Amino acid sequence: MNYLIYPIYNGSFTVGMGNTDFFPDVKNIPSYAFLIVQSNTGKAVLIDTGFSQSYIPGVGSTSVRTENNHMDTALAKLGFKAQDIETVVMTHLHWDHTGSLASFSHARIYVQAEEIRSLIHLPVREECSFCPSHWLPCLKQLELLEGSSEILPGLKVLFTGGHTAG
């Protein structure tokens, strides 16, 4: 099975952490999602959904986004609408990956089960990394993965771990 991969630039953001030595400001972080399209069927899978300008934690946080960087506009440039996307894969549930998740209220959303389990006992310093209002409305759509799994023929989600549990 052949797939085409399209990067979707969602804009950039700066997280204001108060200019402390422990948490310096994190500046001009680019945000990307990826659209993976099955070349023979045109079926599309979205990897992450970018950030929402309405939620960027930290005092003095900012973002830069043009109309072209909005998820719906970016998808349209590739010939898709949010309603065309039946499958969304979340690499993890941090706010900068889940910002447009509500636009895919009809889609199956894959996320690692370990990511969900880890939310029960979050360290206080990590609480602002998650924006539950992005993904709580989608709970019924979640398909929990236990490790690496093939979600479509020839398309496998790998459990790699990283800066979150899932």
mmCIF file of C-alpha atoms in Angstrom:
data_model
loop_
_atom_site.group_PDB
_atom_site.id
_atom_site.type_symbol
_atom_site.label_atom_id
_atom_site.label_comp_id
_atom_site.label_asym_id
_atom_site.label_seq_id
_atom_site.Cartn_x
_atom_site.Cartn_y
_atom_site.Cartn_z
ATOM 1 C CA MET A 1 0.000 0.000 0.000
ATOM 2 C CA ASN A 2 1.416 3.390 -0.987
ATOM 3 C CA TYR A 3 0.847 6.522 1.057
ATOM 4 C CA LEU A 4 1.576 10.175 0.414
ATOM 5 C CA ILE A 5 2.536 12.334 3.402
ATOM 6 C CA TYR A 6 1.750 16.045 3.520
ATOM 7 C CA PRO A 7 3.095 18.267 6.310
ATOM 8 C CA ILE A 8 0.592 20.867 7.512
ATOM 9 C CA TYR A 9 2.198 23.924 9.078
ATOM 10 C CA ASN A 10 -0.131 25.210 11.802
ATOM 11 C CA GLY A 11 1.793 28.364 12.755
ATOM 12 C CA SER A 12 4.214 28.958 15.604
ATOM 13 C CA PHE A 13 3.959 29.884 19.241
ATOM 14 C CA THR A 14 6.012 31.212 22.122
ATOM 15 C CA VAL A 15 5.314 29.898 25.605
ATOM 16 C CA GLY A 16 6.009 32.490 28.277
ATOM 17 C CA MET A 17 7.357 30.725 31.339
ATOM 18 C CA GLY A 18 8.216 33.807 33.366
ATOM 19 C CA ASN A 19 11.853 34.123 32.264
ATOM 20 C CA THR A 20 13.092 31.951 35.092
ATOM 21 C CA ASP A 21 16.255 29.894 34.900
ATOM 22 C CA PHE A 22 14.296 26.702 35.524
ATOM 23 C CA PHE A 23 11.636 27.432 32.886
ATOM 24 C CA PRO A 24 12.927 29.948 30.341
ATOM 25 C CA ASP A 25 10.581 31.162 27.599
ATOM 26 C CA VAL A 26 10.305 28.719 24.717
ATOM 27 C CA LYS A 27 10.201 30.832 21.559
ATOM 28 C CA ASN A 28 8.931 30.435 18.007
ATOM 29 C CA ILE A 29 8.082 26.749 18.183
ATOM 30 C CA PRO A 30 6.702 25.580 14.828
ATOM 31 C CA SER A 31 3.586 23.423 14.959
ATOM 32 C CA TYR A 32 2.910 20.710 12.394
ATOM 33 C CA ALA A 33 0.273 18.111 11.724
ATOM 34 C CA PHE A 34 0.585 15.535 8.953
ATOM 35 C CA LEU A 35 -1.944 14.258 6.449
ATOM 36 C CA ILE A 36 -1.290 10.743 5.199
ATOM 37 C CA VAL A 37 -3.248 9.828 2.064
ATOM 38 C CA GLN A 38 -3.638 6.325 0.638
ATOM 39 C CA SER A 39 -2.598 6.814 -2.972
ATOM 40 C CA ASN A 40 -5.038 4.300 -4.489
ATOM 41 C CA THR A 41 -8.154 5.114 -2.421
ATOM 42 C CA GLY A 42 -7.644 8.736 -1.389
ATOM 43 C CA LYS A 43 -8.473 7.771 2.203
ATOM 44 C CA ALA A 44 -6.784 10.229 4.553
ATOM 45 C CA VAL A 45 -5.428 9.944 8.082
ATOM 46 C CA LEU A 46 -4.549 13.051 10.078
ATOM 47 C CA ILE A 47 -1.665 12.906 12.541
ATOM 48 C CA ASP A 48 -2.279 15.469 15.318
ATOM 49 C CA THR A 49 -4.459 18.566 14.905
ATOM 50 C CA GLY A 50 -2.191 21.480 15.832
ATOM 51 C CA PHE A 51 -2.687 24.149 18.481
ATOM 52 C CA SER A 52 -5.539 26.507 19.231
ATOM 53 C CA GLN A 53 -4.741 30.186 19.623
ATOM 54 C CA SER A 54 -7.309 30.299 22.428
ATOM 55 C CA TYR A 55 -5.137 28.136 24.711
ATOM 56 C CA ILE A 56 -1.404 28.683 25.010
ATOM 57 C CA PRO A 57 -0.297 28.350 28.641
ATOM 58 C CA GLY A 58 2.091 30.782 30.288
ATOM 59 C CA VAL A 59 2.058 34.495 31.001
ATOM 60 C CA GLY A 60 2.936 36.448 27.876
ATOM 61 C CA SER A 61 2.512 33.505 25.521
ATOM 62 C CA THR A 62 1.895 34.396 21.888
ATOM 63 C CA SER A 63 1.309 32.767 18.532
ATOM 64 C CA VAL A 64 1.768 33.585 14.877
ATOM 65 C CA ARG A 65 -0.731 32.139 12.442
ATOM 66 C CA THR A 66 -2.067 33.313 9.112
ATOM 67 C CA GLU A 67 -5.382 32.270 7.576
ATOM 68 C CA ASN A 68 -3.437 29.712 5.508
ATOM 69 C CA ASN A 69 -2.268 27.997 8.707
ATOM 70 C CA HIS A 70 -5.749 27.193 10.023
ATOM 71 C CA MET A 71 -6.441 23.468 9.843
ATOM 72 C CA ASP A 72 -9.550 23.793 7.654
ATOM 73 C CA THR A 73 -7.733 26.050 5.172
ATOM 74 C CA ALA A 74 -4.683 23.787 5.061
ATOM 75 C CA LEU A 75 -6.851 20.716 4.458
ATOM 76 C CA ALA A 76 -8.795 22.526 1.724
ATOM 77 C CA LYS A 77 -5.538 23.309 -0.093
ATOM 78 C CA LEU A 78 -4.943 19.551 -0.192
ATOM 79 C CA GLY A 79 -8.472 18.873 -1.444
ATOM 80 C CA PHE A 80 -10.012 17.773 1.864
ATOM 81 C CA LYS A 81 -12.546 18.994 4.408
ATOM 82 C CA ALA A 82 -12.555 17.997 8.067
ATOM 83 C CA GLN A 83 -15.575 15.785 7.335
ATOM 84 C CA ASP A 84 -13.474 13.776 4.853
ATOM 85 C CA ILE A 85 -11.039 12.684 7.557
ATOM 86 C CA GLU A 86 -12.276 9.434 9.116
ATOM 87 C CA THR A 87 -9.153 8.685 11.148
ATOM 88 C CA VAL A 88 -7.066 10.896 13.425
ATOM 89 C CA VAL A 89 -3.959 9.629 15.220
ATOM 90 C CA MET A 90 -2.800 11.568 18.262
ATOM 91 C CA THR A 91 0.903 11.279 19.026
ATOM 92 C CA HIS A 92 0.024 12.536 22.509
ATOM 93 C CA LEU A 93 -2.514 14.858 24.116
ATOM 94 C CA HIS A 94 -0.544 18.038 24.803
ATOM 95 C CA TRP A 95 -2.404 21.257 23.981
ATOM 96 C CA ASP A 96 -0.248 22.012 20.940
ATOM 97 C CA HIS A 97 -1.344 18.757 19.278
ATOM 98 C CA THR A 98 -5.065 18.725 20.146
ATOM 99 C CA GLY A 99 -6.226 22.256 19.295
ATOM 100 C CA SER A 100 -8.443 21.377 16.312
ATOM 101 C CA LEU A 101 -9.630 17.982 17.547
ATOM 102 C CA ALA A 102 -13.240 19.181 17.899
ATOM 103 C CA SER A 103 -13.377 19.701 14.117
ATOM 104 C CA PHE A 104 -13.166 15.929 13.717
ATOM 105 C CA SER A 105 -16.182 14.957 15.830
ATOM 106 C CA HIS A 106 -17.115 12.240 13.339
ATOM 107 C CA ALA A 107 -13.661 10.600 13.128
ATOM 108 C CA ARG A 108 -12.150 7.641 14.908
ATOM 109 C CA ILE A 109 -9.347 8.996 17.097
ATOM 110 C CA TYR A 110 -6.441 6.725 17.954
ATOM 111 C CA VAL A 111 -4.375 7.414 21.057
ATOM 112 C CA GLN A 112 -2.165 5.238 23.218
ATOM 113 C CA ALA A 113 -3.988 3.834 26.253
ATOM 114 C CA GLU A 114 -0.937 4.678 28.345
ATOM 115 C CA GLU A 115 -1.425 8.356 27.494
ATOM 116 C CA ILE A 116 -4.945 8.228 28.938
ATOM 117 C CA ARG A 117 -3.849 6.262 32.019
ATOM 118 C CA SER A 118 -1.081 8.774 32.738
ATOM 119 C CA LEU A 119 -3.606 11.620 33.003
ATOM 120 C CA ILE A 120 -4.878 10.221 36.309
ATOM 121 C CA HIS A 121 -1.696 11.121 38.219
ATOM 122 C CA LEU A 122 -0.180 14.107 36.432
ATOM 123 C CA PRO A 123 2.619 15.931 38.205
ATOM 124 C CA VAL A 124 1.456 19.478 39.011
ATOM 125 C CA ARG A 125 4.095 21.047 36.747
ATOM 126 C CA GLU A 126 2.633 19.133 33.770
ATOM 127 C CA GLU A 127 -1.032 20.034 34.255
ATOM 128 C CA CYS A 128 -0.848 23.101 31.998
ATOM 129 C CA SER A 129 0.578 20.945 29.184
ATOM 130 C CA PHE A 130 -2.867 19.450 28.654
ATOM 131 C CA CYS A 131 -6.095 21.188 27.683
ATOM 132 C CA PRO A 132 -8.883 18.706 28.501
ATOM 133 C CA SER A 133 -11.507 20.854 26.766
ATOM 134 C CA HIS A 134 -9.808 19.920 23.480
ATOM 135 C CA TRP A 135 -10.299 16.168 23.892
ATOM 136 C CA LEU A 136 -12.922 15.469 26.588
ATOM 137 C CA PRO A 137 -15.785 16.038 24.110
ATOM 138 C CA CYS A 138 -14.202 13.335 21.912
ATOM 139 C CA LEU A 139 -13.956 10.551 24.511
ATOM 140 C CA LYS A 140 -16.532 8.349 22.768
ATOM 141 C CA GLN A 141 -14.488 8.508 19.572
ATOM 142 C CA LEU A 142 -11.249 7.316 21.154
ATOM 143 C CA GLU A 143 -9.741 4.021 20.101
ATOM 144 C CA LEU A 144 -7.124 3.140 22.696
ATOM 145 C CA LEU A 145 -3.994 1.454 21.432
ATOM 146 C CA GLU A 146 -1.906 -0.861 23.572
ATOM 147 C CA GLY A 147 1.471 -0.365 21.959
ATOM 148 C CA SER A 148 2.249 -0.514 18.251
ATOM 149 C CA SER A 149 -0.731 -1.316 16.017
ATOM 150 C CA GLU A 150 -1.591 -1.406 12.336
ATOM 151 C CA ILE A 151 -4.591 0.894 11.850
ATOM 152 C CA LEU A 152 -4.889 0.553 8.056
ATOM 153 C CA PRO A 153 -3.222 -1.866 5.653
ATOM 154 C CA GLY A 154 0.432 -0.874 5.610
ATOM 155 C CA LEU A 155 -0.025 1.980 8.095
ATOM 156 C CA LYS A 156 1.257 1.198 11.565
ATOM 157 C CA VAL A 157 1.239 3.407 14.651
ATOM 158 C CA LEU A 158 4.444 2.789 16.604
ATOM 159 C CA PHE A 159 4.613 3.191 20.353
ATOM 160 C CA THR A 160 7.850 5.062 20.921
ATOM 161 C CA GLY A 161 7.347 6.920 24.166
ATOM 162 C CA GLY A 162 8.711 10.409 24.486
ATOM 163 C CA HIS A 163 8.010 13.416 26.649
ATOM 164 C CA THR A 164 4.626 11.947 27.642
ATOM 165 C CA ALA A 165 3.692 8.441 28.711
ATOM 166 C CA GLY A 166 1.825 7.642 25.515
#
